[in-house]
Amino acid sequence: MSVPPELIERLRQAGHVVVFTGAGISAESGIPTFRQAQRGLWARYDPQELATPGAFRRRPELVWSWYAWRRQLAARAQPNPGHRALATMETRAPRFDLITQNVDNLHQQAGNARVIELHGNLRRSKCLDHEHPVPDWEQLPGAPPACPVCGSLVRPDVVWFGESLPATAVTAAIAASQSAEIFFSIGTSTLVEPAASLPFLAAAAGALTVEINPQATPFSSQADLVLRGPAGVILPQLMIAAWPG
Ligand code: NAD
C-alpha cells in the first residue's frame, strides 16, 4: 500500500499531531482484541459480563483470574513495529498527544513518554471500596488480595463497563482532539463510548483525520483518509515516507 503524498506532506508540517489507539494496534503483539478473545479457556465468558463492578462483587475469583490471564498476556508481549513507529512520531512532531483505550502498557514500553490512558492500566491495582492505589504485586489467578489500608478487595485499575472514565484523562483527550492538526484513529472499532466520539470531535474541529484499520468502522465514512491494513505495516511505511533516513 502506498501512503498518500498529501498525508506525508501534512505530517511533516503539522504543529500538533494526535493519535488515538484501540486494541487493534496490539493485535500484532499477540494480545487479542475483545472480539478475538473469545477463544480457548475463556471462550465461554463474555468480556461485557466479566469487566463490570457487579461481576467482580458477585464472582471476585473469576474476574480476578481473568485479569491475571490478561495481565500475563500483556506482560509477555512486546511492542510491535506499529507501537515503535508511534514512539518515533512523538520525537518528530513539535507537539504530540497519544490517547489510548488500551490497558496493556505497550505504548509506554515502546517509548512514548506521555500517554493519556482512558481506560487505566493492567499493571496497576486499586481497592474496590476506596480506590486506594495498591503497590504492584504479582497478580496470580485465584482470590483477589485484601487492601492493606482498608481491607476491601483489590481490583485491577482499569475502567469497567458502566464506570466513568478518569476525568483528567477525558479532559486532556478532548482538548487534544479539538486542537489537533492531524488526528489518527488506529485499531479501534469506534464503538465503545465515550472514547469513540474523539475522532468525530477532531473532524468537527477541522483536523485532517486518518483511520488506520483493516476493517471499516462507523468513523470510516467521515475520515479524510482511510488506510486499510494492519497498523504494524502501515505506520512504519508512513514514518519512512515522511522522514526517510
Ligand atoms: P475493539 O476490539 O472493539 O476493536 C479492535 C479494532 O482493531 C477493530 O476495528 C479491528 O478491525 C482493528 N484491528 C484488528 N487488527 C488490527 C491491526 N493489526 N491493525 C489495526 N487495526 C486492527 O477494540 P477497541 O476499539 O479498543 O474497544 C474495545 C475495548 O476493549 C477498549 O475499551 C479497550 O480498553 C479494551 N481492550 C483493550 C485491549 C488492550 O489493552 N490491548 C485488548 C482488548 C480490549
XYZ file of C-alpha atoms and ligand atoms in Angstrom:
289
model
C 0.000 0.000 0.000
C 1.378 3.434 -0.843
C 0.998 6.275 1.610
C -0.951 9.241 0.147
C 1.549 12.072 -0.656
C -0.868 14.611 0.873
C -0.566 12.847 4.218
C 3.238 12.746 4.109
C 3.397 16.492 3.463
C 0.826 17.370 6.127
C 2.547 15.155 8.684
C 5.924 16.800 8.095
C 4.428 20.249 8.548
C 1.949 19.635 11.351
C 2.498 21.500 14.607
C 0.201 19.210 16.605
C -0.336 15.531 15.896
C -2.794 13.431 17.906
C -3.021 9.651 17.816
C -5.933 7.676 19.244
C -5.469 3.909 19.566
C -7.529 0.846 20.417
C -6.993 -2.866 20.863
C -6.145 -3.369 17.155
C -2.700 -1.800 17.474
C -1.743 -4.516 19.976
C -3.197 -7.401 17.921
C 0.152 -7.844 16.141
C 1.821 -8.164 19.559
C -0.361 -11.213 20.225
C -2.881 -9.507 22.501
C -6.364 -10.389 21.289
C -8.957 -7.676 20.816
C -12.155 -8.332 22.739
C -13.723 -9.762 19.607
C -10.772 -12.119 19.096
C -10.567 -13.001 22.787
C -13.439 -15.467 22.599
C -11.051 -18.352 22.264
C -9.542 -21.131 24.332
C -10.117 -21.433 28.032
C -12.032 -18.200 28.297
C -14.211 -18.603 25.195
C -17.394 -19.051 27.180
C -17.002 -15.754 29.031
C -18.194 -12.507 27.523
C -15.916 -9.528 28.373
C -19.004 -7.334 28.723
C -20.114 -9.638 31.536
C -16.735 -10.024 33.262
C -15.490 -6.451 33.062
C -18.099 -4.906 35.360
C -18.141 -3.924 39.048
C -21.203 -6.151 39.582
C -19.409 -9.209 38.159
C -16.432 -8.540 40.455
C -18.661 -8.296 43.521
C -20.537 -11.473 42.584
C -17.578 -13.577 41.432
C -14.330 -11.916 42.541
C -12.184 -15.017 41.920
C -13.402 -15.439 38.371
C -12.884 -11.791 37.404
C -9.520 -11.530 39.190
C -8.347 -14.719 37.417
C -9.481 -13.405 34.009
C -7.433 -10.259 34.617
C -4.474 -12.328 35.844
C -4.586 -14.125 32.479
C -4.857 -10.847 30.518
C -2.068 -9.318 32.566
C 0.179 -12.305 31.901
C -0.505 -12.000 28.153
C 0.372 -8.305 28.260
C 3.489 -8.869 30.372
C 4.835 -11.391 27.856
C 4.003 -9.238 24.824
C 6.448 -6.908 23.132
C 5.675 -3.636 21.338
C 5.328 -4.239 17.591
C 6.517 -2.039 14.686
C 3.282 -0.008 14.928
C 3.939 0.935 18.574
C 7.563 1.717 17.765
C 6.612 3.950 14.822
C 4.387 5.972 17.164
C 7.240 6.348 19.668
C 9.347 7.810 16.836
C 6.467 10.030 15.723
C 6.409 11.575 19.216
C 10.043 12.644 18.771
C 9.344 14.231 15.332
C 6.158 16.204 15.888
C 6.512 19.591 17.626
C 3.510 18.711 19.768
C 2.238 15.164 20.087
C -0.516 13.515 22.127
C -1.172 9.809 22.302
C -4.602 8.828 23.618
C -5.160 5.121 24.174
C -8.019 2.862 25.184
C -5.531 0.058 25.749
C -4.580 -1.148 29.187
C -1.571 -3.242 28.127
C 1.182 -0.630 28.664
C 2.782 -1.377 25.268
C 2.894 2.264 24.129
C 4.825 3.169 27.270
C 7.118 0.179 26.726
C 7.769 1.288 23.139
C 8.988 4.642 24.455
C 6.039 7.050 24.284
C 6.627 9.375 27.192
C 3.221 10.963 27.611
C 0.265 8.647 27.192
C -3.306 9.648 28.006
C -4.783 6.420 29.421
C -8.552 6.497 29.027
C -9.200 3.026 30.405
C -6.470 2.611 33.034
C -3.580 0.170 33.043
C -3.470 -3.558 33.804
C -0.232 -3.115 35.691
C -1.854 -1.089 38.437
C -4.259 -2.238 41.129
C -6.513 -0.329 43.500
C -9.044 -1.276 46.141
C -12.699 -1.698 45.360
C -14.193 0.472 48.085
C -11.872 3.492 48.331
C -9.637 3.329 45.242
C -6.524 3.212 47.430
C -3.682 2.595 44.997
C -2.180 -0.748 45.860
C 1.504 -1.245 45.122
C 2.232 -3.542 42.244
C 2.428 -7.221 43.081
C 2.286 -10.325 41.040
C -1.301 -10.909 40.017
C -1.962 -14.617 40.348
C -5.178 -16.432 39.470
C -7.419 -17.160 42.447
C -8.919 -14.947 45.106
C -8.071 -11.229 44.979
C -5.987 -9.993 47.911
C -7.241 -7.501 50.514
C -6.282 -3.823 50.504
C -3.537 -3.243 53.095
C -5.208 0.062 54.104
C -8.937 -0.726 54.379
C -9.252 -4.479 53.828
C -11.620 -4.255 50.846
C -10.909 -6.393 47.778
C -8.120 -5.390 45.404
C -9.146 -4.968 41.765
C -7.330 -4.011 38.567
C -7.027 -0.246 37.982
C -8.948 -0.352 34.716
C -12.262 1.161 33.682
C -15.053 -1.397 33.666
C -18.275 -1.256 31.657
C -20.668 1.051 33.467
C -17.894 3.063 35.167
C -16.835 6.628 34.407
C -13.571 7.312 32.659
C -10.928 9.202 34.680
C -11.930 12.871 34.410
C -8.400 14.235 33.956
C -7.710 11.843 31.086
C -11.035 12.660 29.404
C -10.436 16.415 29.668
C -6.930 16.056 28.228
C -8.172 13.786 25.418
C -10.965 16.165 24.407
C -8.656 19.195 24.463
C -6.042 17.374 22.364
C -8.624 16.117 19.847
C -10.082 19.587 19.399
C -6.726 21.240 18.748
C -5.165 18.514 16.563
C -3.969 19.409 13.080
C -3.759 15.714 12.185
C -5.744 13.088 14.088
C -5.046 9.373 13.579
C -7.650 6.804 14.676
C -5.799 3.489 14.785
C -7.023 -0.032 15.560
C -10.253 0.979 17.205
C -13.744 -0.113 16.267
C -15.026 3.306 17.441
C -17.927 1.571 19.121
C -17.072 1.925 22.805
C -18.293 5.303 24.100
C -17.368 7.888 25.212
C -13.902 7.342 23.678
C -15.478 6.636 20.288
C -16.550 10.280 19.993
C -12.981 11.618 19.897
C -12.367 11.132 16.139
C -15.684 12.874 15.417
C -14.702 15.788 17.695
C -11.383 16.131 15.895
C -13.111 16.084 12.495
C -15.630 18.714 13.601
C -12.791 20.936 14.854
C -11.077 20.818 11.462
C -8.287 18.246 11.848
C -7.156 16.139 8.929
C -8.473 12.776 10.111
C -6.863 9.471 9.178
C -8.148 5.994 10.007
C -5.783 3.011 10.031
C -7.686 -0.257 10.335
C -8.082 -3.399 8.185
C -11.872 -3.189 8.688
C -14.462 -0.468 8.192
C -15.743 1.326 11.297
C -18.519 3.846 11.974
C -15.875 6.574 11.561
C -14.605 5.395 8.134
C -17.100 7.400 6.087
C -16.153 10.636 7.905
C -12.373 10.202 7.852
C -10.471 12.310 5.321
C -8.134 9.408 4.606
C -8.595 5.707 5.240
C -5.590 3.395 5.179
C -6.809 -0.194 5.108
C -4.372 -2.689 6.613
C -2.522 -3.638 9.779
C -1.077 -0.782 11.836
C 2.220 -2.675 12.226
C 2.739 -2.463 8.462
C 1.238 0.926 7.617
C 2.763 3.035 10.422
C 6.410 2.117 9.682
C 5.748 2.838 5.958
C 4.294 6.202 6.862
C 7.240 7.149 9.076
C 9.813 6.146 6.460
C 7.935 8.114 3.794
C 7.692 11.234 5.989
C 11.196 11.144 7.452
C 13.420 8.959 5.246
C 16.809 8.085 6.791
P -12.194 -3.445 19.513
O -11.843 -4.855 19.923
O -13.608 -3.014 19.607
O -11.747 -3.205 18.007
C -10.480 -3.528 17.531
C -10.311 -2.874 16.169
O -8.974 -3.128 15.744
C -11.235 -3.441 15.088
O -11.828 -2.340 14.393
C -10.284 -4.215 14.180
O -10.686 -4.186 12.809
C -8.991 -3.447 14.375
N -7.771 -4.213 14.113
C -7.554 -5.541 14.251
N -6.278 -5.839 13.935
C -5.682 -4.668 13.580
C -4.364 -4.326 13.162
N -3.410 -5.251 13.024
N -4.098 -3.021 12.893
C -5.057 -2.065 13.022
N -6.309 -2.338 13.416
C -6.621 -3.623 13.700
O -11.224 -2.525 20.344
P -11.411 -1.039 20.896
O -11.990 -0.172 19.837
O -10.115 -0.703 21.517
O -12.519 -1.135 22.042
C -12.684 -2.216 22.907
C -12.311 -2.036 24.362
O -11.523 -3.153 24.710
C -11.493 -0.855 24.747
O -12.158 -0.255 25.796
C -10.156 -1.402 25.268
O -9.830 -0.775 26.500
C -10.415 -2.821 25.543
N -9.334 -3.786 25.195
C -8.014 -3.455 25.333
C -7.014 -4.363 24.958
C -5.545 -3.981 25.132
O -5.209 -3.248 26.049
N -4.664 -4.447 24.259
C -7.358 -5.600 24.423
C -8.727 -5.916 24.308
C -9.696 -4.997 24.681
